[in-house]
Amino acid sequence: AAAFTRRMVEGKRVRLEYDAERWDKMKRPRLLAYVFVGALLVNEEIVRGGMAWKDIRSSDMKYAGRIIAAETVAKQAGIGVWQIPANVKFIGNKDSKKFHKPDCKYAIGMQPKNRVAFDARDAAKDHRYQPCEICKP
């Protein structure tokens, strides 16, 4: 993502646009901005390329719809953080301790940092993951 962003903005005139929330107050303060090169929204392209996932805190964020749509494109294409290797048969969620079929809506919507890949149902159960009640893996 860093190299991609560098290629998009290096040597170009950029414009920063802020939303209602200017600072991320998570672990360390970070300035939040939309980055434009001409009419191109760089944040959207990073998400569309599968190099990041959306971080939408409220639906009234200025470009929430565009960012959400970009993530949907990346998920459907299975690129970047949304790639699922061929040997992965099930995806577990570290938070819920449930496992899913890769095409389950809960697996698709899962944050990449919470994903655990399993090549067999027994492997998921051995790690004390429970099957999803929706997709019934």
mmCIF file of C-alpha atoms in Angstrom:
data_model
loop_
_atom_site.group_PDB
_atom_site.id
_atom_site.type_symbol
_atom_site.label_atom_id
_atom_site.label_comp_id
_atom_site.label_asym_id
_atom_site.label_seq_id
_atom_site.Cartn_x
_atom_site.Cartn_y
_atom_site.Cartn_z
ATOM 1 C CA ALA A 1 0.000 0.000 0.000
ATOM 2 C CA ALA A 2 2.831 2.393 0.812
ATOM 3 C CA ALA A 3 4.570 1.839 -2.536
ATOM 4 C CA PHE A 4 1.258 2.134 -4.416
ATOM 5 C CA THR A 5 0.447 5.388 -2.635
ATOM 6 C CA ARG A 6 3.916 6.754 -3.289
ATOM 7 C CA ARG A 7 3.536 6.039 -7.021
ATOM 8 C CA MET A 8 0.157 7.769 -7.055
ATOM 9 C CA VAL A 9 1.208 10.958 -5.272
ATOM 10 C CA GLU A 10 4.981 11.408 -5.586
ATOM 11 C CA GLY A 11 5.843 14.555 -7.503
ATOM 12 C CA LYS A 12 2.166 15.462 -7.944
ATOM 13 C CA ARG A 13 0.058 18.196 -6.473
ATOM 14 C CA VAL A 14 -2.232 16.704 -3.819
ATOM 15 C CA ARG A 15 -5.253 18.147 -2.085
ATOM 16 C CA LEU A 16 -6.310 17.069 1.405
ATOM 17 C CA GLU A 17 -9.939 17.181 2.395
ATOM 18 C CA TYR A 18 -11.104 16.687 5.960
ATOM 19 C CA ASP A 19 -14.321 15.280 7.361
ATOM 20 C CA ALA A 20 -15.996 16.138 10.672
ATOM 21 C CA GLU A 21 -13.463 13.972 12.550
ATOM 22 C CA ARG A 22 -9.944 15.272 11.855
ATOM 23 C CA TRP A 23 -8.021 13.069 14.271
ATOM 24 C CA ASP A 24 -8.027 9.327 14.919
ATOM 25 C CA LYS A 25 -7.979 8.924 18.679
ATOM 26 C CA MET A 26 -7.192 5.211 18.714
ATOM 27 C CA LYS A 27 -3.753 4.116 19.945
ATOM 28 C CA ARG A 28 -1.947 7.230 18.789
ATOM 29 C CA PRO A 29 -3.314 10.424 17.284
ATOM 30 C CA ARG A 30 -3.308 10.385 13.471
ATOM 31 C CA LEU A 31 -4.544 13.067 11.125
ATOM 32 C CA LEU A 32 -7.433 11.769 8.989
ATOM 33 C CA ALA A 33 -7.836 13.136 5.483
ATOM 34 C CA TYR A 34 -9.083 12.265 2.040
ATOM 35 C CA VAL A 35 -6.218 12.562 -0.441
ATOM 36 C CA PHE A 36 -6.907 13.755 -3.974
ATOM 37 C CA VAL A 37 -4.646 13.901 -7.009
ATOM 38 C CA GLY A 38 -6.780 15.929 -9.382
ATOM 39 C CA ALA A 39 -10.235 14.312 -9.216
ATOM 40 C CA LEU A 40 -8.833 10.916 -8.164
ATOM 41 C CA LEU A 41 -9.591 9.931 -4.558
ATOM 42 C CA VAL A 42 -6.420 8.074 -3.524
ATOM 43 C CA ASN A 43 -8.041 6.530 -0.419
ATOM 44 C CA GLU A 44 -10.684 4.914 -2.637
ATOM 45 C CA GLU A 45 -8.075 3.484 -5.017
ATOM 46 C CA ILE A 46 -6.089 1.948 -2.161
ATOM 47 C CA VAL A 47 -9.222 0.163 -0.894
ATOM 48 C CA ARG A 48 -10.296 -0.840 -4.449
ATOM 49 C CA GLY A 49 -6.854 -2.403 -4.956
ATOM 50 C CA GLY A 50 -7.301 -4.583 -1.865
ATOM 51 C CA MET A 51 -4.447 -2.876 -0.036
ATOM 52 C CA ALA A 52 -6.656 -1.693 2.829
ATOM 53 C CA TRP A 53 -10.176 -2.167 4.108
ATOM 54 C CA LYS A 54 -12.738 0.479 4.853
ATOM 55 C CA ASP A 55 -12.714 2.262 8.186
ATOM 56 C CA ILE A 56 -16.102 3.944 8.093
ATOM 57 C CA ARG A 57 -17.103 5.267 11.493
ATOM 58 C CA SER A 58 -20.426 6.731 10.445
ATOM 59 C CA SER A 59 -22.534 6.785 7.317
ATOM 60 C CA ASP A 60 -22.409 10.579 7.247
ATOM 61 C CA MET A 61 -18.726 10.536 6.345
ATOM 62 C CA LYS A 62 -18.334 12.507 3.132
ATOM 63 C CA TYR A 63 -17.076 9.681 0.873
ATOM 64 C CA ALA A 64 -18.391 6.642 2.800
ATOM 65 C CA GLY A 65 -20.401 5.356 -0.181
ATOM 66 C CA ARG A 66 -17.431 5.456 -2.533
ATOM 67 C CA ILE A 67 -15.108 3.728 -0.056
ATOM 68 C CA ILE A 68 -17.689 1.018 0.716
ATOM 69 C CA ALA A 69 -18.261 0.411 -3.013
ATOM 70 C CA ALA A 70 -14.495 0.170 -3.596
ATOM 71 C CA GLU A 71 -14.164 -2.452 -0.868
ATOM 72 C CA THR A 72 -17.023 -4.459 -2.390
ATOM 73 C CA VAL A 73 -15.158 -4.500 -5.725
ATOM 74 C CA ALA A 74 -11.955 -5.737 -4.045
ATOM 75 C CA LYS A 75 -13.822 -8.417 -2.072
ATOM 76 C CA GLN A 76 -15.661 -9.698 -5.129
ATOM 77 C CA ALA A 77 -12.417 -9.805 -7.102
ATOM 78 C CA GLY A 78 -10.631 -11.559 -4.207
ATOM 79 C CA ILE A 79 -7.608 -9.267 -4.433
ATOM 80 C CA GLY A 80 -5.132 -8.034 -1.858
ATOM 81 C CA VAL A 81 -6.299 -8.535 1.715
ATOM 82 C CA TRP A 82 -9.354 -10.355 0.338
ATOM 83 C CA GLN A 83 -7.398 -13.185 -1.351
ATOM 84 C CA ILE A 84 -8.249 -16.658 -0.163
ATOM 85 C CA PRO A 85 -5.613 -19.295 -1.002
ATOM 86 C CA ALA A 86 -6.899 -22.401 -2.807
ATOM 87 C CA ASN A 87 -6.167 -24.729 0.120
ATOM 88 C CA VAL A 88 -8.319 -22.674 2.516
ATOM 89 C CA LYS A 89 -11.643 -24.408 2.993
ATOM 90 C CA PHE A 90 -12.851 -22.514 6.082
ATOM 91 C CA ILE A 91 -12.263 -19.093 7.612
ATOM 92 C CA GLY A 92 -12.367 -18.614 11.348
ATOM 93 C CA ASN A 93 -13.009 -15.388 13.206
ATOM 94 C CA LYS A 94 -10.582 -14.788 16.103
ATOM 95 C CA ASP A 95 -13.155 -12.643 17.912
ATOM 96 C CA SER A 96 -16.273 -14.808 17.662
ATOM 97 C CA LYS A 97 -14.449 -18.162 17.547
ATOM 98 C CA LYS A 98 -16.798 -19.230 14.722
ATOM 99 C CA PHE A 99 -15.702 -20.651 11.371
ATOM 100 C CA HIS A 100 -17.361 -20.151 8.000
ATOM 101 C CA LYS A 101 -17.326 -21.218 4.363
ATOM 102 C CA PRO A 102 -15.257 -18.677 2.366
ATOM 103 C CA ASP A 103 -18.369 -17.425 0.548
ATOM 104 C CA CYS A 104 -20.400 -16.897 3.756
ATOM 105 C CA LYS A 105 -21.425 -13.265 4.245
ATOM 106 C CA TYR A 106 -19.728 -13.338 7.659
ATOM 107 C CA ALA A 107 -16.432 -14.531 6.165
ATOM 108 C CA ILE A 108 -16.610 -11.959 3.369
ATOM 109 C CA GLY A 109 -17.330 -9.103 5.778
ATOM 110 C CA MET A 110 -14.693 -10.138 8.304
ATOM 111 C CA GLN A 111 -11.806 -7.780 9.019
ATOM 112 C CA PRO A 112 -8.617 -9.371 7.645
ATOM 113 C CA LYS A 113 -6.884 -9.029 11.025
ATOM 114 C CA ASN A 114 -9.516 -11.363 12.553
ATOM 115 C CA ARG A 115 -9.200 -14.121 9.912
ATOM 116 C CA VAL A 116 -7.791 -17.558 10.587
ATOM 117 C CA ALA A 117 -7.538 -20.005 7.677
ATOM 118 C CA PHE A 118 -8.316 -23.694 8.062
ATOM 119 C CA ASP A 119 -7.833 -26.389 5.438
ATOM 120 C CA ALA A 120 -10.246 -28.802 7.136
ATOM 121 C CA ARG A 121 -13.334 -28.730 9.349
ATOM 122 C CA ASP A 122 -11.569 -30.826 11.995
ATOM 123 C CA ALA A 123 -8.703 -28.316 12.144
ATOM 124 C CA ALA A 124 -11.161 -25.542 12.999
ATOM 125 C CA LYS A 125 -12.827 -27.681 15.650
ATOM 126 C CA ASP A 126 -9.431 -28.694 17.078
ATOM 127 C CA HIS A 127 -8.777 -24.987 17.653
ATOM 128 C CA ARG A 128 -12.131 -24.720 19.462
ATOM 129 C CA TYR A 129 -13.925 -22.820 16.708
ATOM 130 C CA GLN A 130 -17.660 -23.450 16.346
ATOM 131 C CA PRO A 131 -19.409 -23.746 12.975
ATOM 132 C CA CYS A 132 -21.448 -20.778 11.725
ATOM 133 C CA GLU A 133 -25.195 -21.293 12.135
ATOM 134 C CA ILE A 134 -25.867 -19.534 8.814
ATOM 135 C CA CYS A 135 -23.540 -21.220 6.288
ATOM 136 C CA LYS A 136 -23.267 -24.500 8.221
ATOM 137 C CA PRO A 137 -19.687 -25.414 7.198
#
